[in-house]
Coordinates of C-alpha atoms (C1' of nucleotides) in Angstrom, one line a residue:
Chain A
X1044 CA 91.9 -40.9 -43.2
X1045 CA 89.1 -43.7 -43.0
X1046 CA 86.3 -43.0 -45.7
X1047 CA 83.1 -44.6 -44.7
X1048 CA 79.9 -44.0 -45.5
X1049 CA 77.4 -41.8 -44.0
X1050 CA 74.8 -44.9 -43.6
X1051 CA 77.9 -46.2 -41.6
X1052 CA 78.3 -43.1 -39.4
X1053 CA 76.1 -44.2 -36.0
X1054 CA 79.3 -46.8 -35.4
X1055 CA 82.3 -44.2 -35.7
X1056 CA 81.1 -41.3 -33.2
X1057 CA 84.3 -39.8 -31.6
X1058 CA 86.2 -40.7 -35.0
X1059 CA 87.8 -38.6 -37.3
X1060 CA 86.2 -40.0 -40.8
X1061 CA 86.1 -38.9 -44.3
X1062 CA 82.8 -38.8 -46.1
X1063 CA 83.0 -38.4 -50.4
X1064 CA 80.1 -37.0 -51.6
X1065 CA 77.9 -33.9 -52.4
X1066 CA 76.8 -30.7 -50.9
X1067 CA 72.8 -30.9 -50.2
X1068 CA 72.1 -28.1 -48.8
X1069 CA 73.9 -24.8 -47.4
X1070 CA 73.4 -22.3 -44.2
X1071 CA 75.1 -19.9 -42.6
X1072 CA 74.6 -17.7 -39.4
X1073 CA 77.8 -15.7 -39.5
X1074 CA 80.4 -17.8 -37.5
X1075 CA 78.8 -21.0 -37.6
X1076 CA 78.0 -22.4 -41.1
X1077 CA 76.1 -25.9 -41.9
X1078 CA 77.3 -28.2 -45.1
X1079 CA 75.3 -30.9 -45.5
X1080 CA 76.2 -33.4 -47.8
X1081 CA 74.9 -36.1 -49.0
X1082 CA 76.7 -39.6 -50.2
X1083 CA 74.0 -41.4 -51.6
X1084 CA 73.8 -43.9 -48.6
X1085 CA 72.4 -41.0 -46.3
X1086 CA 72.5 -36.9 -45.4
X1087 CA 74.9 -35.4 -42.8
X1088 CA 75.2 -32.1 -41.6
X1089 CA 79.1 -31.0 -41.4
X1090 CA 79.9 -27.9 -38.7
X1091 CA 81.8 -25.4 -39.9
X1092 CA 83.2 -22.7 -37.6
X1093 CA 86.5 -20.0 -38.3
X1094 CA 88.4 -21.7 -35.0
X1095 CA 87.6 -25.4 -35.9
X1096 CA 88.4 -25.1 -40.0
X1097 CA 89.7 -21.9 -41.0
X1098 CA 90.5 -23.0 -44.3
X1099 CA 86.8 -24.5 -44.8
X1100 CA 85.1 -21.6 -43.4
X1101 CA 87.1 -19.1 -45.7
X1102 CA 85.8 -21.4 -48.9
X1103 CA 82.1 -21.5 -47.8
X1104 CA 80.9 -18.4 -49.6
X1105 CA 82.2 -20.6 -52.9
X1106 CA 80.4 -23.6 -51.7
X1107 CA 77.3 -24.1 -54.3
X1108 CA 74.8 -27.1 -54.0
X1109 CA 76.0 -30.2 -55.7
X1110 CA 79.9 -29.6 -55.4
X1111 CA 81.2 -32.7 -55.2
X1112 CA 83.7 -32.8 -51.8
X1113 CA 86.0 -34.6 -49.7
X1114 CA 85.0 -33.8 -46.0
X1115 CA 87.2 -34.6 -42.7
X1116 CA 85.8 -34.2 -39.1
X1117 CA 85.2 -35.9 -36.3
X1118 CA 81.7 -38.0 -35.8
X1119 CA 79.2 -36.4 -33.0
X1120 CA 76.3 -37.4 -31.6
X1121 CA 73.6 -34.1 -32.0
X1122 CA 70.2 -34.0 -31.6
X1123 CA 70.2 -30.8 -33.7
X1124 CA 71.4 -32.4 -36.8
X1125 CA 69.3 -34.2 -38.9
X1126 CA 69.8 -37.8 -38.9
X1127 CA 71.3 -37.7 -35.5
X1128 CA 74.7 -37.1 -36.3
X1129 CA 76.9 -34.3 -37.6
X1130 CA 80.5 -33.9 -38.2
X1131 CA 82.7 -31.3 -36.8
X1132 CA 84.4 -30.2 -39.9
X1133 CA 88.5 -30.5 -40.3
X1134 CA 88.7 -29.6 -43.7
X1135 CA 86.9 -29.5 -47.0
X1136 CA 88.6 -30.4 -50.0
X1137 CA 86.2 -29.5 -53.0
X1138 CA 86.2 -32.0 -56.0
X1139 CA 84.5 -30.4 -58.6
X1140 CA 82.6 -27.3 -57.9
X1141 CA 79.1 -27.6 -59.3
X1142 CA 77.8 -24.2 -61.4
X1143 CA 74.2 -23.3 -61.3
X1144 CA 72.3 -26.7 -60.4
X1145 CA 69.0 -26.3 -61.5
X1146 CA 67.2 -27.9 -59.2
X1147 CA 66.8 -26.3 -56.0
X1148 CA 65.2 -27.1 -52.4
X1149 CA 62.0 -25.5 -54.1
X1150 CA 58.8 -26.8 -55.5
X1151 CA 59.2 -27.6 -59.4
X1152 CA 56.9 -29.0 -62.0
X1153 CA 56.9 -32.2 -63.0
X1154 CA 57.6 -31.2 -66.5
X1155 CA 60.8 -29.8 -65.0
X1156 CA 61.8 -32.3 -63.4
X1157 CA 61.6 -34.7 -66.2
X1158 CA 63.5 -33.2 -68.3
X1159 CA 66.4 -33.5 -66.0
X1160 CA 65.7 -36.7 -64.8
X1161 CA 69.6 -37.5 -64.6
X1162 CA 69.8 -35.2 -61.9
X1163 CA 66.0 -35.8 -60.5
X1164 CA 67.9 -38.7 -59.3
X1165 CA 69.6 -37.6 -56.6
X1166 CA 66.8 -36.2 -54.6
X1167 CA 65.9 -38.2 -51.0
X1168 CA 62.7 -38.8 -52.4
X1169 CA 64.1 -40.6 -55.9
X1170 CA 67.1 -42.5 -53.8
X1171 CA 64.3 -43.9 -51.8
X1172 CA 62.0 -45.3 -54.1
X1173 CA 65.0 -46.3 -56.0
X1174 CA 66.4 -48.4 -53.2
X1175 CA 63.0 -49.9 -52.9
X1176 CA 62.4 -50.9 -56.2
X1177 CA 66.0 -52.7 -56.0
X1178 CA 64.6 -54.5 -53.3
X1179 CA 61.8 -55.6 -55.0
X1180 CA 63.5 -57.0 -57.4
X1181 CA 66.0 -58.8 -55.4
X1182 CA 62.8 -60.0 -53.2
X1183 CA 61.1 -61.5 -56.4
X1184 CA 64.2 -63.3 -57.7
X1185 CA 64.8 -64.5 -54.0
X1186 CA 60.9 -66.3 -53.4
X1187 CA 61.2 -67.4 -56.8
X1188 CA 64.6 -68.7 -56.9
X1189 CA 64.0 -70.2 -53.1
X1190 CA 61.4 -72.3 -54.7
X1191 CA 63.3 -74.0 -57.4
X1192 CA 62.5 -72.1 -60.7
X1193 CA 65.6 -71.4 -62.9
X1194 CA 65.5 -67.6 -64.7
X1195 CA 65.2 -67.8 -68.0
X1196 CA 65.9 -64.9 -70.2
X1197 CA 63.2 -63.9 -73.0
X1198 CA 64.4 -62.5 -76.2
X1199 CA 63.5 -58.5 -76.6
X1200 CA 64.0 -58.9 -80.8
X1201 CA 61.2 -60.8 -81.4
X1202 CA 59.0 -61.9 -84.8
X1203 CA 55.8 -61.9 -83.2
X1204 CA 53.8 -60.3 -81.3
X1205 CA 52.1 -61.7 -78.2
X1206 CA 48.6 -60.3 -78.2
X1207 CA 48.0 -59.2 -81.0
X1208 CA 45.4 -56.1 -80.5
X1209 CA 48.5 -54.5 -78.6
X1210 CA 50.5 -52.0 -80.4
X1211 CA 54.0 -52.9 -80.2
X1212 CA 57.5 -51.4 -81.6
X1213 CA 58.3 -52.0 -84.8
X1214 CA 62.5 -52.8 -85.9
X1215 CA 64.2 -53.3 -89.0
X1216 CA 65.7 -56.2 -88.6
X1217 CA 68.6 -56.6 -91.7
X1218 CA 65.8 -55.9 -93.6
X1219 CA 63.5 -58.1 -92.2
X1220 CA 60.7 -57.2 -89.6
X1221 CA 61.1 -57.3 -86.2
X1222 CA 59.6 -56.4 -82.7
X1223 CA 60.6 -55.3 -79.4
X1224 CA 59.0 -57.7 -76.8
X1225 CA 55.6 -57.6 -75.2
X1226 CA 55.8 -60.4 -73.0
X1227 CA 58.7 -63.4 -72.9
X1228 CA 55.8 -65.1 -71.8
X1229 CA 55.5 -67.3 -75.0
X1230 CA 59.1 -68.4 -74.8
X1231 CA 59.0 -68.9 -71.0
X1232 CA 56.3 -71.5 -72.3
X1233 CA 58.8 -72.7 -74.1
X1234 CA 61.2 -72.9 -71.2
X1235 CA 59.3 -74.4 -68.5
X1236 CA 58.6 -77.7 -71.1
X1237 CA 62.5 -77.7 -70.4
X1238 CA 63.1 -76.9 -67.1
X1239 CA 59.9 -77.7 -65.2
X1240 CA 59.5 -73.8 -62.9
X1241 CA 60.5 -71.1 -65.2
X1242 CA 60.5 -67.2 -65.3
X1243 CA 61.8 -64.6 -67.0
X1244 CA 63.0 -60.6 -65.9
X1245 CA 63.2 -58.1 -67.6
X1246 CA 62.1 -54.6 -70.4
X1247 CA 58.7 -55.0 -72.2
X1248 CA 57.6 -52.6 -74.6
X1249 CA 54.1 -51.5 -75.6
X1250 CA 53.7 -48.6 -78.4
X1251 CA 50.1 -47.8 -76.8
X1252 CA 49.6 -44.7 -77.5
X1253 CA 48.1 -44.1 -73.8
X1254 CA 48.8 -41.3 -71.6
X1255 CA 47.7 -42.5 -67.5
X1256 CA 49.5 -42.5 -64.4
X1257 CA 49.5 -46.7 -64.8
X1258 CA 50.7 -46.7 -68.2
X1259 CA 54.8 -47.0 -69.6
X1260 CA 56.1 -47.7 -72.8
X1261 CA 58.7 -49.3 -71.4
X1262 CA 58.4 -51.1 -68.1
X1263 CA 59.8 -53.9 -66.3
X1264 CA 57.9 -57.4 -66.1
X1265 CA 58.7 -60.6 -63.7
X1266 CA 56.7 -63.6 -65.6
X1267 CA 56.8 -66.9 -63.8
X1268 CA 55.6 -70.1 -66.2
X1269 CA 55.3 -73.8 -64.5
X1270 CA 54.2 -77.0 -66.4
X1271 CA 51.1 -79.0 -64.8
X1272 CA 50.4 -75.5 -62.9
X1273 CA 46.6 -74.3 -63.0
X1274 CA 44.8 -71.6 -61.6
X1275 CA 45.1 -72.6 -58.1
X1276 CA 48.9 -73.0 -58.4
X1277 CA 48.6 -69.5 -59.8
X1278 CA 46.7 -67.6 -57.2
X1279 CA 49.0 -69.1 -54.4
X1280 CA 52.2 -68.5 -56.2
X1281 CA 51.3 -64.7 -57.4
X1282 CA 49.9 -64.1 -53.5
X1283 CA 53.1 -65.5 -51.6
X1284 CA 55.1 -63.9 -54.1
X1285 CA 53.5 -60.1 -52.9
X1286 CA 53.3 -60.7 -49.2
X1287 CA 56.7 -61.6 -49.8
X1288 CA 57.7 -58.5 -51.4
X1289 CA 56.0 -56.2 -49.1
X1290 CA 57.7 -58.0 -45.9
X1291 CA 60.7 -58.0 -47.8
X1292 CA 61.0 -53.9 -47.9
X1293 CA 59.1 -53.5 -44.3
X1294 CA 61.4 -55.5 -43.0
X1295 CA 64.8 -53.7 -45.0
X1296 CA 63.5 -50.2 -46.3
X1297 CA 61.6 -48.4 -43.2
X1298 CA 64.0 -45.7 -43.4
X1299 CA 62.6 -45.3 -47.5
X1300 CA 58.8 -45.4 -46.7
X1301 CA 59.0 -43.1 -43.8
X1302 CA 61.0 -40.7 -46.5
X1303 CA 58.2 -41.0 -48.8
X1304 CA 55.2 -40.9 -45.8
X1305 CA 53.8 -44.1 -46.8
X1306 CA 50.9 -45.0 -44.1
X1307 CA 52.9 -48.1 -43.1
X1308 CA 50.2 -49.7 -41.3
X1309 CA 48.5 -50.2 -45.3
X1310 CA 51.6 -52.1 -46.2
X1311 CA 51.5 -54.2 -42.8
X1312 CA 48.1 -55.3 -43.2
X1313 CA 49.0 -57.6 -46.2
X1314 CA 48.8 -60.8 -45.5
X1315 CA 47.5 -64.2 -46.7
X1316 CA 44.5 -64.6 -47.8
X1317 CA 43.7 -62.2 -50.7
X1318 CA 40.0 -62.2 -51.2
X1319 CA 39.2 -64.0 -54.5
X1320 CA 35.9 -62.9 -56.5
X1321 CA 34.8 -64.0 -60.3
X1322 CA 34.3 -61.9 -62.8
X1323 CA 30.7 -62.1 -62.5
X1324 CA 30.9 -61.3 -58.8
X1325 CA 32.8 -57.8 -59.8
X1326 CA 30.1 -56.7 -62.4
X1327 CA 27.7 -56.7 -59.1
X1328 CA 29.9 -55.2 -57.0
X1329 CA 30.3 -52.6 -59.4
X1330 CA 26.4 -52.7 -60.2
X1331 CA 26.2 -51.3 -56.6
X1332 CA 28.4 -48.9 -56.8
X1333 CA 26.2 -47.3 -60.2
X1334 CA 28.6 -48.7 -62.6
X1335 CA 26.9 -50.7 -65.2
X1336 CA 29.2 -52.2 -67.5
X1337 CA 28.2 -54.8 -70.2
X1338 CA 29.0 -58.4 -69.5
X1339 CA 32.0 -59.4 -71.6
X1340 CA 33.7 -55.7 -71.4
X1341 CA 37.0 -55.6 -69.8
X1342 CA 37.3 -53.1 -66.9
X1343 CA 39.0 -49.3 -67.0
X1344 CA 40.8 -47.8 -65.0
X1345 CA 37.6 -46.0 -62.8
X1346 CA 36.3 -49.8 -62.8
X1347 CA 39.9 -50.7 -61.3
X1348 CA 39.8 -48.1 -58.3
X1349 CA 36.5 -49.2 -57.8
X1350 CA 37.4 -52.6 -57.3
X1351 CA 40.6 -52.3 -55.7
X1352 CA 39.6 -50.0 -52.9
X1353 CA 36.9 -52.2 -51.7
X1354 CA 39.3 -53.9 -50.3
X1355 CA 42.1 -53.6 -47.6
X1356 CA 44.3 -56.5 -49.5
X1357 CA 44.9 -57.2 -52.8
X1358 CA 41.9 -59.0 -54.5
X1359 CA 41.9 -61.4 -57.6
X1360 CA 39.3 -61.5 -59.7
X1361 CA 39.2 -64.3 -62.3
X1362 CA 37.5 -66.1 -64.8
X1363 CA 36.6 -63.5 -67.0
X1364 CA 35.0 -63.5 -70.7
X1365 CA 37.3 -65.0 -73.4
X1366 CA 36.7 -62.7 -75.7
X1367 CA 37.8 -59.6 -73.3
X1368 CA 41.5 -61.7 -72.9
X1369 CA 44.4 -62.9 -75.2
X1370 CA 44.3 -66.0 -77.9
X1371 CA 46.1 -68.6 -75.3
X1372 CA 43.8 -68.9 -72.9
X1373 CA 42.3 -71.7 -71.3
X1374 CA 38.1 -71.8 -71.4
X1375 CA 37.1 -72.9 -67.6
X1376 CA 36.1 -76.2 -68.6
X1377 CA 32.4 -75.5 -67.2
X1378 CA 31.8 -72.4 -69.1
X1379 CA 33.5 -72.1 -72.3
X1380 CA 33.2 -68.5 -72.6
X1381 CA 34.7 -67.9 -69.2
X1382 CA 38.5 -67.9 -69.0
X1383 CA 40.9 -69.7 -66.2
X1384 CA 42.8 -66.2 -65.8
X1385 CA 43.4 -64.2 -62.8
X1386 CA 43.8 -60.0 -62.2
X1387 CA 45.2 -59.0 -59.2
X1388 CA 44.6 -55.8 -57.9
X1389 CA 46.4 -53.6 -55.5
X1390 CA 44.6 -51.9 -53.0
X1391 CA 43.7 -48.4 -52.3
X1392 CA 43.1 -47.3 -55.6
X1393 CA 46.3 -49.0 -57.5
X1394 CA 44.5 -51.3 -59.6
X1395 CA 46.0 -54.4 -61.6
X1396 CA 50.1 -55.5 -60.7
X1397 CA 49.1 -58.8 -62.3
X1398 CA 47.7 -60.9 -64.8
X1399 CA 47.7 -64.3 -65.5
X1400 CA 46.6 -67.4 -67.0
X1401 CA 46.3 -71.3 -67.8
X1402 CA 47.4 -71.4 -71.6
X1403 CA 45.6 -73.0 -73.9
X1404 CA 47.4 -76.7 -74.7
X1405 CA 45.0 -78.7 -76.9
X1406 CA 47.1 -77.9 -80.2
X1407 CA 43.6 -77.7 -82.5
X1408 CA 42.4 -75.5 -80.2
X1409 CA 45.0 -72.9 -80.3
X1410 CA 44.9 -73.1 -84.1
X1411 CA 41.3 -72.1 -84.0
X1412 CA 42.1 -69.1 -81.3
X1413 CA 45.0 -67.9 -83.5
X1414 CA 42.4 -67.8 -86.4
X1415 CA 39.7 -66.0 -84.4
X1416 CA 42.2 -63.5 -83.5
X1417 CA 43.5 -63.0 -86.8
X1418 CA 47.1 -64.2 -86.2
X1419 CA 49.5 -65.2 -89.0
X1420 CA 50.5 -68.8 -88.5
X1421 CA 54.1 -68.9 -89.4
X1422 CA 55.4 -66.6 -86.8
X1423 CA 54.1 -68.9 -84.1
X1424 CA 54.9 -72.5 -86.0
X1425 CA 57.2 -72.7 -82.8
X1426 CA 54.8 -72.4 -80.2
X1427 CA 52.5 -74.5 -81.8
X1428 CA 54.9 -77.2 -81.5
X1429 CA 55.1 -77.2 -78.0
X1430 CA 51.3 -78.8 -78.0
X1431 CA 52.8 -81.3 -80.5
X1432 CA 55.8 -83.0 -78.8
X1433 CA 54.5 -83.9 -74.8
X1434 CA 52.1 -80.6 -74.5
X1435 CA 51.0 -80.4 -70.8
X1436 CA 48.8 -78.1 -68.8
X1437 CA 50.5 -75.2 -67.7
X1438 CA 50.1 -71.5 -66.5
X1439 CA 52.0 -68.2 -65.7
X1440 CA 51.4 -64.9 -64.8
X1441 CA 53.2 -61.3 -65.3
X1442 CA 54.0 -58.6 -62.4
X1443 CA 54.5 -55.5 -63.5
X1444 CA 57.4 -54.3 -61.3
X1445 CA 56.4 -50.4 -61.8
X1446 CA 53.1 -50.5 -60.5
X1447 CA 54.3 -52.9 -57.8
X1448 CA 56.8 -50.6 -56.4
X1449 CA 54.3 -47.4 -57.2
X1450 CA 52.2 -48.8 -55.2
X1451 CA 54.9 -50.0 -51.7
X1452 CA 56.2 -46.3 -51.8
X1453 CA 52.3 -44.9 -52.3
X1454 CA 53.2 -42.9 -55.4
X1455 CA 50.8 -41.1 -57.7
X1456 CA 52.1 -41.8 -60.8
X1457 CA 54.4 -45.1 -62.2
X1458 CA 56.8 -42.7 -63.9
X1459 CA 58.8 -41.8 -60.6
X1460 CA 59.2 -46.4 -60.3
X1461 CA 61.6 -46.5 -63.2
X1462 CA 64.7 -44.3 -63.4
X1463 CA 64.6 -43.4 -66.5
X1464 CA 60.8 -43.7 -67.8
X1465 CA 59.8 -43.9 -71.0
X1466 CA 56.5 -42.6 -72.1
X1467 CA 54.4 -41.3 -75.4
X1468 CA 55.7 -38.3 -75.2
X1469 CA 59.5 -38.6 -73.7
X1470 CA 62.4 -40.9 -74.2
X1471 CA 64.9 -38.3 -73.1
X1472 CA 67.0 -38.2 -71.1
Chain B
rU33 C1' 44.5 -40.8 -81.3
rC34 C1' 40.4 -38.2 -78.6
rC35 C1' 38.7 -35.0 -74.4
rU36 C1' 40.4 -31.2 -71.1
rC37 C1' 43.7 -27.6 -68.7
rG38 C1' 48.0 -24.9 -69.3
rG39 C1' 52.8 -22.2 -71.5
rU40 C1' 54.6 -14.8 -68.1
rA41 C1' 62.0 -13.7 -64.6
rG42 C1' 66.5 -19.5 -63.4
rC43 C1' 62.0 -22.0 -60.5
rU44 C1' 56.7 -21.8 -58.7
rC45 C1' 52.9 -18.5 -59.8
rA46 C1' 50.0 -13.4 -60.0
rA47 C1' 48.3 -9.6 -63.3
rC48 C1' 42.6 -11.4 -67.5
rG49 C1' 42.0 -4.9 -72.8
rG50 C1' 45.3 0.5 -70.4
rU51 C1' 53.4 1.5 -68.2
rA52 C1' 55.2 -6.5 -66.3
rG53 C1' 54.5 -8.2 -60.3
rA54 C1' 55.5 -11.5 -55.8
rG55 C1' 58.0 -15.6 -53.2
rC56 C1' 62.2 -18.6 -53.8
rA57 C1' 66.9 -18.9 -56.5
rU58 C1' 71.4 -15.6 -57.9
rC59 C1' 74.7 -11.4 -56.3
rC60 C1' 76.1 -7.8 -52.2
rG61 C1' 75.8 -6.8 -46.7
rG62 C1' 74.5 -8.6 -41.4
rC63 C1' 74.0 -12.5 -37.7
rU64 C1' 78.0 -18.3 -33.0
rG65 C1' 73.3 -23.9 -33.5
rU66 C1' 70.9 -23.4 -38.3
rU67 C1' 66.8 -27.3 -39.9
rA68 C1' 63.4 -25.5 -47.2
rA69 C1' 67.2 -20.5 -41.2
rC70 C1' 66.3 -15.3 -40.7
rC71 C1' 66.9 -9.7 -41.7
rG72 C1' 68.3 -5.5 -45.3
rG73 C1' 69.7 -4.3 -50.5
rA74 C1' 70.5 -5.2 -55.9
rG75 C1' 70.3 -7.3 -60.8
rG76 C1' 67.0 -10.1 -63.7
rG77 C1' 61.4 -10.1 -69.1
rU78 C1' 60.8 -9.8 -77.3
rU79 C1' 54.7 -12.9 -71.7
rG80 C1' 55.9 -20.6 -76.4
rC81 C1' 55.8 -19.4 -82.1
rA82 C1' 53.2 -17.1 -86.4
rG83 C1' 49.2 -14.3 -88.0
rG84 C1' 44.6 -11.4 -86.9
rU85 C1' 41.0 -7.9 -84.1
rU86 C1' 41.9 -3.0 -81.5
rC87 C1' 43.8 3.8 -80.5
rG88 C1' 46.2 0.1 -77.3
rA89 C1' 47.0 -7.3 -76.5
rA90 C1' 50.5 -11.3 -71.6
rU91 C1' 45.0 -10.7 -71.7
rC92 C1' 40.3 -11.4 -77.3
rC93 C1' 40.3 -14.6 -82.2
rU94 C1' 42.8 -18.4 -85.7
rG95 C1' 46.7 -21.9 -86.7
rC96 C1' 51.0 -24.4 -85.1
rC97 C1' 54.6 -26.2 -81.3
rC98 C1' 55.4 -28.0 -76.3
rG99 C1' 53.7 -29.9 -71.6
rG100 C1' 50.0 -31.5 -67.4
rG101 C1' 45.5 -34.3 -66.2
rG102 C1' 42.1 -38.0 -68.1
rA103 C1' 40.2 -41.9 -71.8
rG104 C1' 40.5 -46.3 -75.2
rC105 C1' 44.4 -50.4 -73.9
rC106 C1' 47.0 -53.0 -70.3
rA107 C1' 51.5 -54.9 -66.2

RNA sequence: UCCUCGGUAGCUCAACGGUAGAGCAUCCGGCUGUUAACCGGAGGGUUGCAGGUUCGAAUCCUGCCCGGGGAGCCA
């Protein structure tokens, strides 16, 4: 018997096919009963009846949700069934029979929920923002890849930290100290003296004791670095790079966002340009809207929504005061107090996906930031070097692929964009 | 870490000083096209833990534990 899939099903009607997977949901109206199963590619309602399947409509009453099963029928068009199609059943061969699955077809809290994550998975709702942070990720690799930077992977053990006001995860390292990585952004410097158009992929850890729907411990961070690059080459590779992800899952994921009743028409209306605005220019806008803050502040999170839902599009603001950003930062060479970094923020209330930067490449000058900031030296002799052997300009940025997808699927909180979150007060399961 | 709200049946919640309740789930029965099906019946509780006040505490007080929402910080 041919097993296919049930995202497959539309080009096998008036088959008999096999479907693998699990039951989703049960009903029964006497003679006729409903088993719909799900394979992880899609849901399909199998018909059961006493003259079509005997055997399988003797076993329903010891059907329970999340038996795993081996189902046989033939492929029919419905407009009854959800999805379209349904299979009239042959026979059902159960695979394991699943006891007392907790979660049920009912409302649950999220405390609930979290604890049994594992299984939390195989809801519609997880599979679909699952599937469309996978295609975020592919889509980020692709525009990047397309345009000739090499992936470069970032250590996680590391012996410094990157900013260092940031809490990070401390490791014994065979009796030395060691850290779990911020950023890979100081050895993606590293790598794009080498290879020209860097970036790297992957975990990044923060021990910030912080407890917000924007906030992780451990989260997932694309970080492209190009030598010669400035500000400029920033804004227009960080704003390609997210129309390009949003096209990329419009264009493959519909099915997903119309799951998670995402107002599609927000996601269509991104499109080059994204409005740009100085710091300067957001401390009025936010002056309008009664909230004073004091020049040189960075902004919180009500500063963020603010911002971010005054406008349809992402918005970069840039330039903001040194002393609010990290050590390696470039001063905007008409205002030294002003740095040649870049937010973006995500519209309708989302806040920042990105941050990024020119790095500082006069060598005396980063000796005196490290100073001010109250580095050690010796864990960053290596980075120093690069500013001593053929130091150039250069700049990067990070995306934070949890907010990113949090926002695409228009979820609340960034713990439901990561299948296994960690946060302050869970690491299991 | 701080502020704030909460912890009662498997789940989601009600009862707010006087015998512990509902919906769903589970089990039993009914129904030939259901869509979180529906109808009838049954079982199910040391009210997070420890102390205190009271004739009497799920309810009021104190401490602890666990979680939700928010803040500093940041992607």
């Amino acid at each position: 018997m041919k097993w296919v899939y049930v995202e497959d099903i539309g080009k096998h009607v008036g088959e008999e096919v096999c479907i693998k997977g699990w039951v989703y949901h049960l009903r029964s109206i006497g003679k006729v009963c409903f088993v719909v199963v799900r394979d992880g590619t899609g849901i399909i309602q199998c018909v059961v009846t006493q003259a079509d399947s005997p055997e399988a409509f003797a076993a329903f009453d010891s059907l329970t949700l999340e038996t795993s099963c081996e189902v046989t029928g033939v492929v029919r068009e419905d407009r009854r069934a959800p999805g379209g199609y349904e299979l009239l059943t042959g026979s059902l061969k159960i695979v394991h029979r699943s006891e007392d699955y907790p979660i049920t077809p009912k409302e649950h809290g999220i405390a609930f929920l979290m604890e049994r994550r594992h299984l939390w998975l195989r809801s519609s709702r997880q599979n679909s923002i699952l599937r469309i942070r996978a295609e975020v990720m592919r889509a980020c690799r692709d525009y990047l890849d397309e345009r000739g930077f090499v992936e470069v992977d970032a250590p996680i053990l590391t012996p410094a930290s990157v900013e260092g006001t940031t809490t990070l995860f401390e490791t014994d390292y065979f009796g030395e100290r060691a850290f779990l990585s911020q950023s890979g952004q100081l050895y993606n410097e590293a790598a794009c003296m080498a290879l020209g158009k860097v970036y790297c992929f992957g975990p990044t850890f923060r021990a910030e004791k912080c407890k917000t729907r924007r906030h992780l411990t451990e989260f997932w961070m694309l970080e492209p670095e190009i030598a010669f690059a400035n500000l400029e080459d920033i804004f227009q590779v960080a704003e390609g790079l997210v129309c390009y992800i949003v096209e990329r899952v419009l264009e493959r994921h519909m099915r997903e966002l119309e799951n998670l009743g995402r107002d599609i028409a927000r996601l269509e209306a991104i499109e080059s340009p994204f409005v740009r605005i100085t710091y300067d220019e957001a401390l009025e806008i936010l002056a309008q809207e009664g909230h004073r803050i004091e020049w040189g502040e960075d902004f919180g999170g009500d500063e963020e929504t603010i911002l971010s839902s005054a406008y349809e599009k992402p918005v970069f603001i840039h330039r903001y005061p040194v002393k609010a950003k990290a050590f390696y930062m470039q001063p905007d060479p008409e205002n030294q107090e002003l740095a040649m970094c870049t937010d973006m923020l995500a519209p309708e209330g989302y806040g920042e996906i990105i941050g990024g930067s020119e790095r500082i490449h006069d060598l005396g000058l980063l000796e005196r930031r490290l100073e001010e900031f109250g580095l050690p030296r010796e864990p960053f002799e290596w980075y120093l070097d690069l500013r001593r052997y053929g130091s150039v300009p250069h700049a990067g940025f990070g995306l934070g692929i949890e907010r990113t997808v949090a926002w695409i699927c228009g979820i609340r909180h960034v713990r439901e964009a990561i299948p296994f979150p960690r946060l302050i007060y869970r690491v299991y399961p």
